[in-house]
PDB file of C-alpha atoms in Angstrom:
ATOM      1  CA  MET A   1     -64.399  -4.410 -17.304  1.00 66.00           C
ATOM      2  CA  LYS A   2     -63.005  -3.402 -13.836  1.00 76.00           C
ATOM      3  CA  LYS A   3     -61.927  -7.033 -13.077  1.00 78.00           C
ATOM      4  CA  LYS A   4     -59.917  -6.779 -16.542  1.00 80.00           C
ATOM      5  CA  SER A   5     -58.278  -3.444 -15.668  1.00 82.00           C
ATOM      6  CA  LEU A   6     -57.303  -4.757 -12.262  1.00 82.00           C
ATOM      7  CA  TRP A   7     -55.879  -8.050 -13.734  1.00 86.00           C
ATOM      8  CA  ILE A   8     -53.824  -5.853 -16.159  1.00 86.00           C
ATOM      9  CA  LEU A   9     -52.679  -3.454 -13.415  1.00 85.00           C
ATOM     10  CA  LEU A  10     -51.664  -6.407 -11.236  1.00 84.00           C
ATOM     11  CA  GLY A  11     -49.690  -7.948 -14.062  1.00 86.00           C
ATOM     12  CA  ILE A  12     -47.809  -4.633 -14.781  1.00 89.00           C
ATOM     13  CA  LEU A  13     -47.015  -4.527 -11.003  1.00 86.00           C
ATOM     14  CA  ILE A  14     -45.798  -8.014 -10.904  1.00 90.00           C
ATOM     15  CA  LEU A  15     -43.656  -7.230 -14.179  1.00 88.00           C
ATOM     16  CA  LEU A  16     -42.132  -4.237 -12.475  1.00 88.00           C
ATOM     17  CA  ILE A  17     -41.382  -6.071  -9.311  1.00 90.00           C
ATOM     18  CA  GLY A  18     -39.518  -8.677 -11.418  1.00 86.00           C
ATOM     19  CA  VAL A  19     -37.569  -5.975 -13.356  1.00 88.00           C
ATOM     20  CA  TYR A  20     -36.594  -4.274 -10.072  1.00 89.00           C
ATOM     21  CA  PHE A  21     -35.065  -7.516  -8.534  1.00 86.00           C
ATOM     22  CA  GLY A  22     -33.732  -8.456 -11.932  1.00 85.00           C
ATOM     23  CA  ILE A  23     -31.768  -5.100 -12.080  1.00 89.00           C
ATOM     24  CA  GLY A  24     -30.526  -5.530  -8.473  1.00 84.00           C
ATOM     25  CA  HIS A  25     -29.248  -8.993  -9.046  1.00 82.00           C
ATOM     26  CA  TRP A  26     -27.552  -7.770 -12.333  1.00 85.00           C
ATOM     27  CA  GLN A  27     -25.841  -4.976 -10.394  1.00 87.00           C
ATOM     28  CA  LYS A  28     -24.746  -7.300  -7.703  1.00 83.00           C
ATOM     29  CA  VAL A  29     -23.255  -9.659 -10.277  1.00 79.00           C
ATOM     30  CA  GLN A  30     -21.432  -6.638 -12.030  1.00 81.00           C
ATOM     31  CA  LYS A  31     -19.903  -5.338  -8.900  1.00 78.00           C
ATOM     32  CA  GLU A  32     -18.645  -8.743  -8.017  1.00 74.00           C
ATOM     33  CA  LYS A  33     -17.139  -8.861 -11.493  1.00 69.00           C
ATOM     34  CA  ASP A  34     -15.409  -5.571 -11.124  1.00 67.00           C
ATOM     35  CA  ASP A  35     -14.163  -6.454  -7.673  1.00 63.00           C
ATOM     36  CA  LEU A  36     -12.685  -9.726  -9.097  1.00 61.00           C
ATOM     37  CA  GLU A  37     -11.116  -7.656 -11.878  1.00 63.00           C
ATOM     38  CA  LYS A  38      -9.634  -5.065  -9.528  1.00 61.00           C
ATOM     39  CA  GLU A  39      -8.032  -7.900  -7.318  1.00 57.00           C
ATOM     40  CA  LYS A  40      -6.564  -9.706 -10.288  1.00 54.00           C
ATOM     41  CA  SER A  41      -4.846  -6.371 -11.523  1.00 55.00           C
ATOM     42  CA  LYS A  42      -3.285  -5.531  -8.085  1.00 65.00           C
ATOM     43  CA  ILE A  43       0.563  -5.648  -8.145  1.00 77.00           C
ATOM     44  CA  THR A  44       1.593  -6.744  -4.610  1.00 75.00           C
ATOM     45  CA  LEU A  45       5.304  -5.518  -4.354  1.00 78.00           C
ATOM     46  CA  VAL A  46       5.860  -6.719  -0.713  1.00 75.00           C
ATOM     47  CA  LYS A  47       3.678  -9.414   0.982  1.00 75.00           C
ATOM     48  CA  GLY A  48       2.565  -9.047   4.456  1.00 67.00           C
ATOM     49  CA  ASN A  49       5.332  -9.737   6.963  1.00 71.00           C
ATOM     50  CA  ASP A  50       6.293  -9.156  10.520  1.00 83.00           C
ATOM     51  CA  TRP A  51       9.342  -7.119  10.271  1.00 91.00           C
ATOM     52  CA  LYS A  52      12.118  -7.357  12.913  1.00 93.00           C
ATOM     53  CA  LYS A  53      14.395  -4.800  11.451  1.00 94.00           C
ATOM     54  CA  LEU A  54      13.855  -1.959   9.297  1.00 94.00           C
ATOM     55  CA  SER A  55      16.176   0.934   8.117  1.00 94.00           C
ATOM     56  CA  TYR A  56      16.037   3.733   5.638  1.00 93.00           C
ATOM     57  CA  THR A  57      18.284   6.542   4.324  1.00 90.00           C
ATOM     58  CA  LYS A  58      16.845   9.924   4.151  1.00 78.00           C
ATOM     59  CA  ASP A  59      18.646  12.968   2.980  1.00 70.00           C
ATOM     60  CA  GLY A  60      21.943  10.988   3.144  1.00 79.00           C
ATOM     61  CA  SER A  61      21.484   9.951   6.805  1.00 85.00           C
ATOM     62  CA  GLU A  62      20.352   6.388   7.931  1.00 92.00           C
ATOM     63  CA  LEU A  63      17.894   5.526  10.418  1.00 93.00           C
ATOM     64  CA  ARG A  64      17.933   1.838  11.823  1.00 95.00           C
ATOM     65  CA  PHE A  65      15.465   0.333  14.032  1.00 95.00           C
ATOM     66  CA  GLU A  66      14.912  -3.192  15.411  1.00 94.00           C
ATOM     67  CA  LYS A  67      11.863  -4.752  17.071  1.00 93.00           C
ATOM     68  CA  LYS A  68      11.987  -6.511  20.469  1.00 92.00           C
ATOM     69  CA  GLU A  69       9.051  -8.065  22.064  1.00 90.00           C
ATOM     70  CA  ASP A  70       6.783  -6.005  20.011  1.00 89.00           C
ATOM     71  CA  THR A  71       8.549  -2.575  20.704  1.00 92.00           C
ATOM     72  CA  TRP A  72      10.715  -0.616  18.303  1.00 94.00           C
ATOM     73  CA  TYR A  73      13.953   0.573  19.233  1.00 93.00           C
ATOM     74  CA  VAL A  74      16.885   2.530  17.539  1.00 92.00           C
ATOM     75  CA  GLU A  75      19.224  -0.463  16.533  1.00 92.00           C
ATOM     76  CA  GLY A  76      21.776  -0.865  19.243  1.00 90.00           C
ATOM     77  CA  ASP A  77      20.264   1.654  21.522  1.00 89.00           C
ATOM     78  CA  ASP A  78      17.547   0.117  23.853  1.00 85.00           C
ATOM     79  CA  LYS A  79      17.483   3.188  26.035  1.00 88.00           C
ATOM     80  CA  THR A  80      16.318   5.930  23.508  1.00 87.00           C
ATOM     81  CA  LYS A  81      12.458   5.669  23.733  1.00 90.00           C
ATOM     82  CA  LEU A  82      10.515   6.198  20.478  1.00 92.00           C
ATOM     83  CA  THR A  83       7.143   7.021  19.891  1.00 91.00           C
ATOM     84  CA  GLN A  84       5.824   3.653  18.531  1.00 93.00           C
ATOM     85  CA  SER A  85       3.391   4.918  15.934  1.00 93.00           C
ATOM     86  CA  TYR A  86       6.050   6.360  13.733  1.00 94.00           C
ATOM     87  CA  VAL A  87       8.052   3.155  13.133  1.00 93.00           C
ATOM     88  CA  THR A  88       4.912   1.116  13.209  1.00 93.00           C
ATOM     89  CA  ALA A  89       3.440   3.038  10.410  1.00 94.00           C
ATOM     90  CA  ILE A  90       6.464   2.607   8.445  1.00 93.00           C
ATOM     91  CA  ALA A  91       6.390  -1.209   9.161  1.00 92.00           C
ATOM     92  CA  GLU A  92       2.801  -1.408   8.144  1.00 92.00           C
ATOM     93  CA  ALA A  93       3.175   0.644   4.907  1.00 91.00           C
ATOM     94  CA  PHE A  94       5.734  -1.909   3.869  1.00 91.00           C
ATOM     95  CA  SER A  95       3.809  -4.952   5.098  1.00 89.00           C
ATOM     96  CA  ASP A  96       1.313  -5.204   2.152  1.00 85.00           C
ATOM     97  CA  LEU A  97       2.910  -2.807  -0.407  1.00 88.00           C
ATOM     98  CA  GLN A  98       0.799  -2.588  -3.610  1.00 89.00           C
ATOM     99  CA  ALA A  99       1.696  -0.727  -6.850  1.00 90.00           C
ATOM    100  CA  VAL A 100      -0.374   1.645  -8.472  1.00 87.00           C
ATOM    101  CA  ARG A 101       0.870   0.312 -11.677  1.00 88.00           C
ATOM    102  CA  GLU A 102       3.920  -0.963 -13.244  1.00 89.00           C
ATOM    103  CA  LEU A 103       5.877   1.211 -15.695  1.00 88.00           C
ATOM    104  CA  LYS A 104       6.842  -0.333 -18.975  1.00 84.00           C
ATOM    105  CA  GLY A 105       8.800   1.369 -21.702  1.00 77.00           C
ATOM    106  CA  GLY A 106      12.567   0.822 -20.637  1.00 71.00           C
ATOM    107  CA  ASP A 107      13.401   4.265 -19.602  1.00 79.00           C
ATOM    108  CA  GLU A 108      16.638   4.755 -17.682  1.00 86.00           C
ATOM    109  CA  LEU A 109      16.466   4.602 -13.783  1.00 89.00           C
ATOM    110  CA  SER A 110      17.868   8.058 -13.685  1.00 88.00           C
ATOM    111  CA  ASP A 111      14.569   9.291 -15.553  1.00 90.00           C
ATOM    112  CA  TYR A 112      12.689   8.247 -12.452  1.00 92.00           C
ATOM    113  CA  GLY A 113      15.330   9.263  -9.869  1.00 91.00           C
ATOM    114  CA  LEU A 114      16.181   5.756  -9.112  1.00 92.00           C
ATOM    115  CA  ASP A 115      19.727   5.830 -10.066  1.00 90.00           C
ATOM    116  CA  ASN A 116      20.239   7.961  -6.912  1.00 90.00           C
ATOM    117  CA  PRO A 117      17.172   7.150  -4.778  1.00 92.00           C
ATOM    118  CA  THR A 118      15.554   9.600  -2.262  1.00 91.00           C
ATOM    119  CA  TYR A 119      14.977   6.707   0.054  1.00 94.00           C
ATOM    120  CA  THR A 120      16.386   3.388   0.426  1.00 94.00           C
ATOM    121  CA  VAL A 121      14.342   1.073   2.702  1.00 94.00           C
ATOM    122  CA  THR A 122      15.780  -2.323   4.135  1.00 94.00           C
ATOM    123  CA  LEU A 123      13.377  -4.533   5.570  1.00 93.00           C
ATOM    124  CA  THR A 124      14.361  -7.753   7.603  1.00 92.00           C
ATOM    125  CA  ASP A 125      11.979 -10.408   8.566  1.00 90.00           C
ATOM    126  CA  LYS A 126      12.284 -12.761  11.544  1.00 88.00           C
ATOM    127  CA  ASP A 127      14.210 -15.352   9.466  1.00 88.00           C
ATOM    128  CA  GLY A 128      16.792 -12.807   8.362  1.00 89.00           C
ATOM    129  CA  LYS A 129      15.607 -12.436   4.849  1.00 90.00           C
ATOM    130  CA  GLN A 130      16.185  -8.719   3.518  1.00 92.00           C
ATOM    131  CA  ILE A 131      13.996  -6.864   1.071  1.00 91.00           C
ATOM    132  CA  VAL A 132      15.766  -3.544  -0.323  1.00 93.00           C
ATOM    133  CA  CYS A 133      13.386  -0.768  -1.688  1.00 93.00           C
ATOM    134  CA  TYR A 134      14.268   2.237  -3.574  1.00 94.00           C
ATOM    135  CA  ILE A 135      12.158   5.202  -3.742  1.00 94.00           C
ATOM    136  CA  GLY A 136      12.681   7.883  -6.338  1.00 94.00           C
ATOM    137  CA  ASN A 137      11.063  11.128  -7.527  1.00 93.00           C
ATOM    138  CA  GLY A 138       7.515  12.015  -7.140  1.00 92.00           C
ATOM    139  CA  ALA A 139       5.012  11.728  -9.852  1.00 91.00           C
ATOM    140  CA  GLY A 140       1.929  13.571  -8.929  1.00 91.00           C
ATOM    141  CA  GLU A 141       0.388  11.850  -5.755  1.00 94.00           C
ATOM    142  CA  ASN A 142       2.682   8.697  -6.391  1.00 95.00           C
ATOM    143  CA  TYR A 143       6.460   7.973  -6.377  1.00 96.00           C
ATOM    144  CA  TYR A 144       8.679   5.856  -8.427  1.00 94.00           C
ATOM    145  CA  PHE A 145       9.803   2.698  -6.876  1.00 94.00           C
ATOM    146  CA  THR A 146      11.965  -0.272  -7.436  1.00 93.00           C
ATOM    147  CA  MET A 147      13.583  -2.909  -5.406  1.00 89.00           C
ATOM    148  CA  GLY A 148      16.328  -5.686  -5.423  1.00 85.00           C
ATOM    149  CA  GLU A 149      17.976  -5.788  -8.615  1.00 82.00           C
ATOM    150  CA  LYS A 150      16.145  -2.686 -10.109  1.00 82.00           C
ATOM    151  CA  LYS A 151      14.655  -4.405 -12.964  1.00 84.00           C
ATOM    152  CA  LYS A 152      11.069  -3.290 -12.951  1.00 89.00           C
ATOM    153  CA  VAL A 153       9.752   0.217 -12.091  1.00 92.00           C
ATOM    154  CA  TYR A 154       6.441   0.802 -10.370  1.00 92.00           C
ATOM    155  CA  LEU A 155       4.411   3.634  -9.104  1.00 92.00           C
ATOM    156  CA  ILE A 156       3.416   3.523  -5.334  1.00 94.00           C
ATOM    157  CA  PRO A 157       1.059   5.796  -3.306  1.00 93.00           C
ATOM    158  CA  GLY A 158       2.537   8.743  -1.726  1.00 93.00           C
ATOM    159  CA  GLU A 159       1.186   7.542   1.745  1.00 94.00           C
ATOM    160  CA  VAL A 160       3.838   5.200   1.804  1.00 93.00           C
ATOM    161  CA  VAL A 161       6.566   8.011   1.429  1.00 93.00           C
ATOM    162  CA  GLN A 162       4.768  10.227   3.880  1.00 94.00           C
ATOM    163  CA  THR A 163       5.682   7.542   6.634  1.00 93.00           C
ATOM    164  CA  LEU A 164       9.353   8.209   5.901  1.00 93.00           C
ATOM    165  CA  GLN A 165       9.176  12.051   6.471  1.00 90.00           C
ATOM    166  CA  TYR A 166      10.287  12.006   9.988  1.00 88.00           C
ATOM    167  CA  ASP A 167      13.906  12.180  11.460  1.00 86.00           C
ATOM    168  CA  LEU A 168      14.988  10.502  14.669  1.00 88.00           C
ATOM    169  CA  GLU A 169      14.629  13.711  16.791  1.00 90.00           C
ATOM    170  CA  GLN A 170      10.848  13.739  15.672  1.00 89.00           C
ATOM    171  CA  MET A 171      10.341  10.085  16.573  1.00 89.00           C
ATOM    172  CA  LYS A 172      11.642  10.226  20.033  1.00 87.00           C
ATOM    173  CA  SER A 173       9.247   9.899  22.730  1.00 82.00           C
ATOM    174  CA  THR A 174       8.799  12.886  24.929  1.00 78.00           C
ATOM    175  CA  GLU A 175       7.185  10.669  27.764  1.00 72.00           C
ATOM    176  CA  GLU A 176       9.506   9.570  30.269  1.00 59.00           C
TER     177      GLU A 176
END
């Protein structure tokens, strides 16, 4: 009788171990599926690039920067020293820009603040190819965004816009 009970308990233990590993494997497969779905649903607006020039308008004034030998300068002014992290953050934010989502429904650009954008960002790569991006009104934590011929409207993360909050005086280096 004791042997029979021992075999039953051993069988139950083996069954529970099998269930444990089976559930672990199932969860791993589900996570891989979810990750694949997330990857498929990403909307990449601007693909990674090594920008050589960037400019943007903020409150009606334009800031223009150019990169020479891995150092950012005010365009046409190699003497003004910049705190590199400011301009680098902008370049990186627009190097692999992904939308939160695409807006569909055909509203007017003015509904999103894109008829007169808050920011206009122009990016130029090493081959001279330019991309013009327009950022409009905020929408919660995100901002309305379009580019080029303004045919599609997207929401982009607010972190991207935060990189554009500084003026030239704030970007100047205080180190000699």
